[in-house]
Short mmCIF file of C-alpha atoms in Angstrom, two decimals:
data_model
loop_
_atom_site.label_atom_id
_atom_site.label_comp_id
_atom_site.label_asym_id
_atom_site.label_seq_id
_atom_site.Cartn_x
_atom_site.Cartn_y
_atom_site.Cartn_z
CA MET A 1207 13.24 55.78 3.86
CA ASP A 1208 12.39 54.90 0.29
CA ILE A 1209 15.26 52.42 0.17
CA ASP A 1210 14.15 50.75 3.41
CA ASP A 1211 10.55 50.46 2.17
CA GLY A 1212 11.68 48.91 -1.07
CA GLY A 1213 13.87 46.47 0.78
CA SER A 1214 11.05 45.38 3.05
CA GLU A 1215 8.79 44.87 0.05
CA MET A 1216 11.44 42.74 -1.65
CA THR A 1217 11.88 40.76 1.57
CA ASP A 1218 8.12 40.15 1.84
CA LEU A 1219 7.80 39.11 -1.82
CA PRO A 1220 9.30 35.60 -1.46
CA ARG A 1221 7.08 35.00 1.56
CA LYS A 1222 4.01 35.88 -0.49
CA VAL A 1223 5.18 33.65 -3.33
CA ARG A 1224 5.82 30.78 -0.92
CA SER A 1225 2.38 31.24 0.62
CA VAL A 1226 0.69 30.55 -2.75
CA ARG A 1227 0.67 26.78 -2.85
CA ILE A 1228 -1.20 24.40 -5.11
CA PRO A 1229 -3.34 22.05 -3.00
CA ARG A 1230 -1.91 18.56 -2.75
CA ARG A 1231 -5.28 17.05 -3.59
CA ALA A 1232 -5.39 19.00 -6.88
CA ILE A 1233 -1.91 17.79 -7.82
CA ILE A 1234 -2.83 14.17 -7.07
CA SER A 1235 -6.06 14.47 -9.07
CA PHE A 1236 -4.22 15.96 -12.04
CA LEU A 1237 -1.53 13.28 -11.99
CA SER A 1238 -4.13 10.52 -11.67
CA ALA A 1239 -6.12 11.88 -14.61
CA ALA A 1240 -2.96 12.23 -16.72
CA ALA A 1241 -1.84 8.69 -15.89
CA THR A 1242 -5.30 7.31 -16.75
CA LEU A 1243 -5.32 9.15 -20.08
CA ILE A 1244 -1.85 7.88 -20.98
CA LEU A 1245 -2.86 4.33 -20.07
CA VAL A 1246 -5.99 4.49 -22.23
CA LEU A 1247 -4.02 5.85 -25.20
CA LEU A 1248 -1.39 3.13 -24.81
CA LEU A 1249 -4.04 0.41 -24.66
CA TRP A 1250 -5.75 1.87 -27.73
CA GLN A 1251 -2.45 1.90 -29.61
CA VAL A 1252 -1.43 -1.61 -28.56
CA ILE A 1253 -4.82 -3.19 -29.30
CA ILE A 1254 -4.97 -1.77 -32.83
CA THR A 1255 -1.36 -2.54 -33.73
CA THR A 1256 -1.26 -6.09 -32.30
CA SER A 1257 -4.68 -7.33 -33.41
CA THR A 1258 -5.89 -8.50 -36.80
CA ILE A 1259 -8.16 -5.48 -37.21
CA SER A 1260 -7.77 -3.76 -40.56
CA THR A 1261 -5.53 -0.70 -40.22
CA TYR A 1262 -7.50 0.87 -43.08
CA GLN A 1263 -10.60 1.08 -40.91
CA ALA A 1264 -9.14 1.16 -37.40
CA LYS A 1265 -6.91 4.10 -36.52
CA THR A 1266 -4.53 4.55 -33.61
CA PRO A 1267 -3.87 7.64 -31.47
CA ILE A 1268 -0.82 8.29 -33.64
CA ASP A 1269 -3.06 8.34 -36.74
CA VAL A 1270 -5.37 10.84 -35.04
CA TRP A 1271 -2.36 12.98 -34.12
CA ARG A 1272 -1.11 12.88 -37.71
CA TYR A 1273 -4.55 13.87 -38.99
CA LEU A 1274 -4.62 16.89 -36.71
CA PHE A 1275 -1.02 18.08 -36.91
CA VAL A 1276 0.89 16.52 -39.84
CA ASP A 1277 0.62 18.05 -43.30
CA GLY A 1278 -0.11 15.59 -46.10
CA ALA A 1279 -1.45 12.86 -43.79
CA ALA A 1280 -5.01 13.22 -45.13
CA LYS A 1281 -7.25 15.51 -47.14
CA PRO A 1282 -7.19 18.51 -47.04
CA VAL A 1283 -3.42 18.32 -47.33
CA SER A 1284 -2.81 21.07 -44.79
CA ALA A 1285 -3.28 20.02 -41.16
CA ALA A 1286 -4.25 23.60 -40.33
CA ASP A 1287 -7.13 23.37 -42.81
CA ARG A 1288 -8.28 20.10 -41.26
CA ARG A 1289 -8.26 21.64 -37.80
CA ALA A 1290 -10.11 24.70 -39.10
CA ASP A 1291 -12.80 22.46 -40.59
CA LEU A 1292 -13.35 20.87 -37.18
CA VAL A 1293 -13.97 24.15 -35.35
CA PRO A 1294 -17.54 24.85 -36.61
CA ILE A 1295 -18.42 21.15 -36.21
CA ILE A 1296 -17.33 21.17 -32.57
CA ALA A 1297 -19.02 24.53 -31.95
CA VAL A 1298 -22.41 23.17 -33.08
CA THR A 1299 -22.19 20.17 -30.76
CA VAL A 1300 -21.04 22.33 -27.83
CA PHE A 1301 -24.01 24.63 -28.43
CA HIS A 1302 -26.47 21.73 -28.54
CA ALA A 1303 -24.96 20.16 -25.43
CA ALA A 1304 -24.99 23.47 -23.52
CA VAL A 1305 -28.64 24.15 -24.38
CA GLY A 1306 -29.55 20.59 -23.44
CA LEU A 1307 -27.68 20.81 -20.13
CA ILE A 1308 -29.35 24.09 -19.17
CA PHE A 1309 -32.75 22.69 -20.10
CA GLY A 1310 -32.10 19.43 -18.23
CA VAL A 1311 -30.78 21.09 -15.06
CA THR A 1312 -33.71 23.52 -15.01
CA ALA A 1313 -36.29 20.76 -15.50
CA ALA A 1314 -34.60 18.53 -12.91
CA THR A 1315 -34.43 21.33 -10.33
CA VAL A 1316 -38.05 22.33 -10.79
CA GLY A 1317 -39.11 18.68 -10.73
CA ALA A 1318 -37.14 17.98 -7.55
CA ILE A 1319 -38.68 20.99 -5.80
CA VAL A 1320 -42.19 19.93 -6.82
CA LEU A 1321 -41.58 16.35 -5.69
CA SER A 1322 -40.22 17.51 -2.34
CA LEU A 1323 -43.26 19.67 -1.69
CA SER A 1324 -46.06 17.38 -2.85
CA SER A 1325 -46.62 13.68 -2.21
CA THR A 1326 -49.29 13.69 -4.93
CA ALA A 1327 -46.74 14.92 -7.46
CA ARG A 1328 -44.33 12.18 -6.37
CA ALA A 1329 -47.00 9.54 -6.93
CA MET A 1330 -47.86 10.93 -10.37
CA PHE A 1331 -44.55 11.92 -11.93
CA LEU A 1332 -41.94 9.56 -10.46
CA PRO A 1333 -43.22 6.59 -12.50
CA ILE A 1334 -43.16 8.73 -15.64
CA ALA A 1335 -39.58 9.83 -14.99
CA LEU A 1336 -38.59 6.21 -14.32
CA VAL A 1337 -40.14 5.08 -17.61
CA LEU A 1338 -38.28 7.80 -19.50
CA GLN A 1339 -35.05 6.57 -17.92
CA THR A 1340 -35.57 2.88 -18.68
CA VAL A 1341 -36.80 3.12 -22.28
CA PRO A 1342 -33.84 3.23 -24.73
CA LEU A 1343 -33.41 6.70 -26.14
CA ILE A 1344 -32.98 5.35 -29.65
CA ALA A 1345 -36.51 3.91 -29.40
CA MET A 1346 -37.96 7.25 -28.27
CA ALA A 1347 -36.08 9.30 -30.86
CA PRO A 1348 -38.69 8.94 -33.65
CA VAL A 1349 -41.45 10.04 -31.27
CA ILE A 1350 -39.43 13.05 -30.14
CA PHE A 1351 -38.72 13.99 -33.75
CA ALA A 1352 -42.40 13.63 -34.70
CA VAL A 1353 -43.48 15.93 -31.87
CA PHE A 1354 -40.74 18.58 -31.89
CA GLY A 1355 -39.24 18.34 -35.37
CA SER A 1356 -35.58 19.04 -36.06
CA GLY A 1357 -33.94 21.88 -34.17
CA VAL A 1358 -32.42 23.08 -30.95
CA LEU A 1359 -35.60 22.23 -29.01
CA THR A 1360 -35.29 18.58 -30.00
CA ALA A 1361 -31.64 18.54 -28.91
CA ALA A 1362 -32.69 20.04 -25.57
CA VAL A 1363 -35.44 17.45 -25.09
CA VAL A 1364 -33.10 14.56 -25.90
CA ALA A 1365 -30.51 15.88 -23.42
CA ALA A 1366 -33.19 16.48 -20.78
CA ILE A 1367 -34.41 12.89 -21.04
CA VAL A 1368 -30.86 11.63 -20.53
CA THR A 1369 -30.14 13.85 -17.52
CA LEU A 1370 -33.57 14.36 -15.92
CA PHE A 1371 -33.92 11.31 -13.66
CA PRO A 1372 -30.42 11.12 -12.10
CA LEU A 1373 -30.25 14.88 -11.60
CA MET A 1374 -33.76 15.09 -10.16
CA MET A 1375 -33.11 12.25 -7.72
CA ASN A 1376 -29.83 13.80 -6.59
CA ILE A 1377 -31.36 17.24 -6.07
CA ARG A 1378 -34.37 15.79 -4.27
CA ALA A 1379 -32.07 13.91 -1.90
CA GLY A 1380 -30.14 17.13 -1.29
CA LEU A 1381 -33.32 19.08 -0.55
CA SER A 1382 -34.22 16.58 2.17
CA SER A 1383 -30.71 16.62 3.69
CA ALA A 1384 -31.26 19.78 5.76
CA SER A 1385 -30.96 19.08 9.47
CA PRO A 1386 -34.19 18.97 11.52
CA GLU A 1387 -32.73 21.55 13.92
CA THR A 1388 -32.29 24.06 11.08
CA ILE A 1389 -35.82 23.45 9.84
CA GLU A 1390 -37.24 23.92 13.33
CA LEU A 1391 -35.26 27.13 13.72
CA VAL A 1392 -36.74 28.56 10.51
CA HIS A 1393 -40.24 27.65 11.65
CA ALA A 1394 -39.58 29.12 15.09
CA TYR A 1395 -38.80 32.48 13.51
CA GLY A 1396 -41.98 32.39 11.46
CA GLY A 1397 -40.47 31.23 8.17
CA GLY A 1398 -42.75 29.47 5.73
CA ARG A 1399 -42.13 26.95 2.98
CA ARG A 1400 -40.68 29.52 0.59
CA ARG A 1401 -38.15 30.85 3.10
CA LEU A 1402 -37.23 27.31 4.16
CA LEU A 1403 -36.71 26.27 0.54
CA TRP A 1404 -34.68 29.33 -0.46
CA HIS A 1405 -32.50 29.74 2.63
CA VAL A 1406 -32.08 26.15 3.86
CA GLN A 1407 -33.03 23.39 1.43
CA LEU A 1408 -31.55 24.77 -1.80
CA PRO A 1409 -28.16 25.58 -0.21
CA ALA A 1410 -28.13 22.13 1.38
CA ALA A 1411 -28.82 20.57 -2.03
CA LEU A 1412 -25.83 22.21 -3.76
CA PRO A 1413 -23.39 19.30 -3.17
CA SER A 1414 -25.97 16.84 -4.49
CA LEU A 1415 -26.68 19.09 -7.46
CA PHE A 1416 -23.03 19.21 -8.46
CA ALA A 1417 -22.63 15.47 -7.91
CA GLY A 1418 -25.40 14.92 -10.43
CA LEU A 1419 -24.07 17.65 -12.70
CA LYS A 1420 -20.73 15.89 -13.07
CA ILE A 1421 -22.65 12.92 -14.44
CA ALA A 1422 -25.09 14.93 -16.53
CA ALA A 1423 -22.54 17.20 -18.25
CA PRO A 1424 -20.75 14.40 -20.15
CA ALA A 1425 -24.10 12.72 -20.84
CA THR A 1426 -25.39 15.82 -22.61
CA VAL A 1427 -22.45 15.66 -25.02
CA SER A 1428 -23.47 12.09 -25.89
CA ALA A 1429 -27.11 13.15 -26.19
CA ALA A 1430 -26.23 16.06 -28.49
CA THR A 1431 -24.11 13.76 -30.65
CA LEU A 1432 -26.95 11.22 -30.85
CA TYR A 1433 -29.44 13.94 -31.84
CA GLU A 1434 -27.08 15.14 -34.60
CA PHE A 1435 -26.45 11.57 -35.75
CA LEU A 1436 -30.19 10.89 -36.14
CA PHE A 1437 -31.82 14.19 -37.10
CA SER A 1438 -29.27 16.84 -38.05
CA PHE A 1439 -26.88 17.65 -40.89
CA GLU A 1440 -24.31 19.39 -38.72
CA GLY A 1441 -22.25 18.79 -35.62
CA LEU A 1442 -20.11 15.86 -34.57
CA GLY A 1443 -22.90 13.29 -34.83
CA ALA A 1444 -23.82 14.16 -38.42
CA ASN A 1445 -20.17 14.21 -39.50
CA LEU A 1446 -19.57 10.85 -37.85
CA LEU A 1447 -22.25 9.41 -40.11
CA THR A 1448 -20.93 11.24 -43.19
CA SER A 1449 -17.31 10.24 -42.66
CA LYS A 1450 -18.33 6.60 -42.24
CA SER A 1451 -20.43 6.75 -45.41
CA TYR A 1452 -17.47 8.12 -47.41
CA SER A 1453 -14.96 5.75 -45.72
CA ASN A 1454 -13.02 8.71 -44.36
CA TYR A 1455 -11.74 6.73 -41.40
CA PRO A 1456 -9.03 9.17 -40.24
CA LEU A 1457 -11.74 11.83 -39.84
CA LEU A 1458 -14.11 9.31 -38.26
CA TRP A 1459 -11.66 8.32 -35.53
CA THR A 1460 -10.64 11.93 -35.00
CA LEU A 1461 -14.28 12.87 -34.46
CA VAL A 1462 -14.65 10.01 -31.97
CA ALA A 1463 -11.59 11.23 -30.08
CA VAL A 1464 -12.90 14.81 -30.11
CA THR A 1465 -16.29 13.65 -28.77
CA VAL A 1466 -14.62 11.82 -25.88
CA ALA A 1467 -12.43 14.86 -25.20
CA LEU A 1468 -15.53 17.09 -25.09
CA ALA A 1469 -17.21 14.75 -22.60
CA LEU A 1470 -14.11 14.80 -20.38
CA ALA A 1471 -13.92 18.59 -20.67
CA ALA A 1472 -17.60 18.85 -19.66
CA TYR A 1473 -16.89 16.78 -16.56
CA ALA A 1474 -13.82 18.87 -15.71
CA LEU A 1475 -15.79 22.09 -16.15
CA ALA A 1476 -18.56 20.84 -13.86
CA ALA A 1477 -15.95 19.86 -11.26
CA LEU A 1478 -14.29 23.28 -11.53
CA VAL A 1479 -17.59 25.11 -11.07
CA GLU A 1480 -18.34 22.87 -8.08
CA ARG A 1481 -15.00 23.77 -6.52
CA LEU A 1482 -15.53 27.50 -7.11
CA VAL A 1483 -19.09 27.54 -5.76
CA LEU A 1484 -18.63 25.25 -2.78
CA SER A 1485 -15.11 26.19 -1.67
CA HIS A 1486 -16.33 29.02 0.59
CA ARG A 1487 -19.48 27.28 1.79
CA TYR A 1488 -17.77 23.94 2.49
CA PRO A 1489 -14.08 24.69 3.10
CA PRO A 1490 -11.73 21.72 3.49
CA THR A 1491 -10.96 20.78 7.05
CA ARG A 1492 -7.44 21.51 8.20
CA THR A 1493 -5.56 19.97 11.08
CA HIS A 1494 -4.29 22.48 13.61
CA PRO A 1495 -0.45 22.63 13.59
CA SER A 1496 -0.28 21.84 17.32
CA ARG A 1497 -2.26 18.63 16.74
CA ARG A 1498 -0.27 17.21 13.84
CA GLY A 1499 2.24 15.53 16.08
CA GLY A 1500 -0.36 14.09 18.40
CA ALA A 1501 -1.40 15.15 21.84
CA SER A 1502 1.24 16.94 23.85
#
C-alpha cells in the first residue's frame, strides 16, 4: 500500500508542475521591458562613442559597469568599496522617496474623498491644486525650504506637490465610477454616505488609484533627488552635485544610472502591488475551452 501511494504521488507530481504556468502576458511584458532597456543602453553607448562629446565628461554604459564591477577603474580602487559607498547614498534617497510617496498618496486620497463629497471643496481647492501643478517646482523650492526647513518633512512636501494633482484626479474619477445600480442598492438597504464610500466607492477606485500610483512612484524618486540636490548633504541628489563639483564623472554618471534604475524599480513595485491587490477582485477573463474553436 505504501508503494502504491508513493507511486501515485510521483505520478501526480508532474501534473502539478505542469499546472504551474507563467502567464503569457507576464512573459511578453518582461521581454518587452528587457528589449527596451537593451535598446536604450545601445543608443546611449552609440551616441557617446560616435559623437564629438568629450569622453572625459560623458560616460557610456560600459564605463558605468567598469565603475561598479572592475577593480582599478576609479577611486576607490576596489569596485567592492565603490559599491559599498553607494549603499547608504541609495538608502537615504529610497527613504525620502518612500516617505514622500506615503505622504502624497495619503493627501491625494483624503483630498479626492473631500472633493467627491463637497462641491464647495471642489470650488475652493481644485484651483489651488492646479496652481501647485503648473508652477515649476524649482521656483517653489525656496518657499518650501523657508517654511519647513531642511528635513524629511520638506522631502515629503516636495514629493506630495509632485504627486498630489494626478493622484487626486485619478482617485476622484475612480470614486465616481461606481455604477448607479450599486449606489441605489446601498441606499435601498439604508446605507449612508460612510457605508457607500467604504464598501462601494473606495473599492471601485482601486484601479484608478494604482494607475496614478504607477505614475507617482517614479515621480517621488525624482522629487526626493531634487530635494537632496537643493537642500540636503546626503542622498543621490547631494552626491550628484558633489561629484560634478569635483569632476568625478564616473561617479556622476553612475549616480544618474542608479537614479533611473530606482525610478524604474518604483514603477515595477507599484505594478506588482497592483497585480497582487487586484488579481482576486478583477481576475483576467478566460475563454471557455469549448468556445476557443468557435461555435459548434
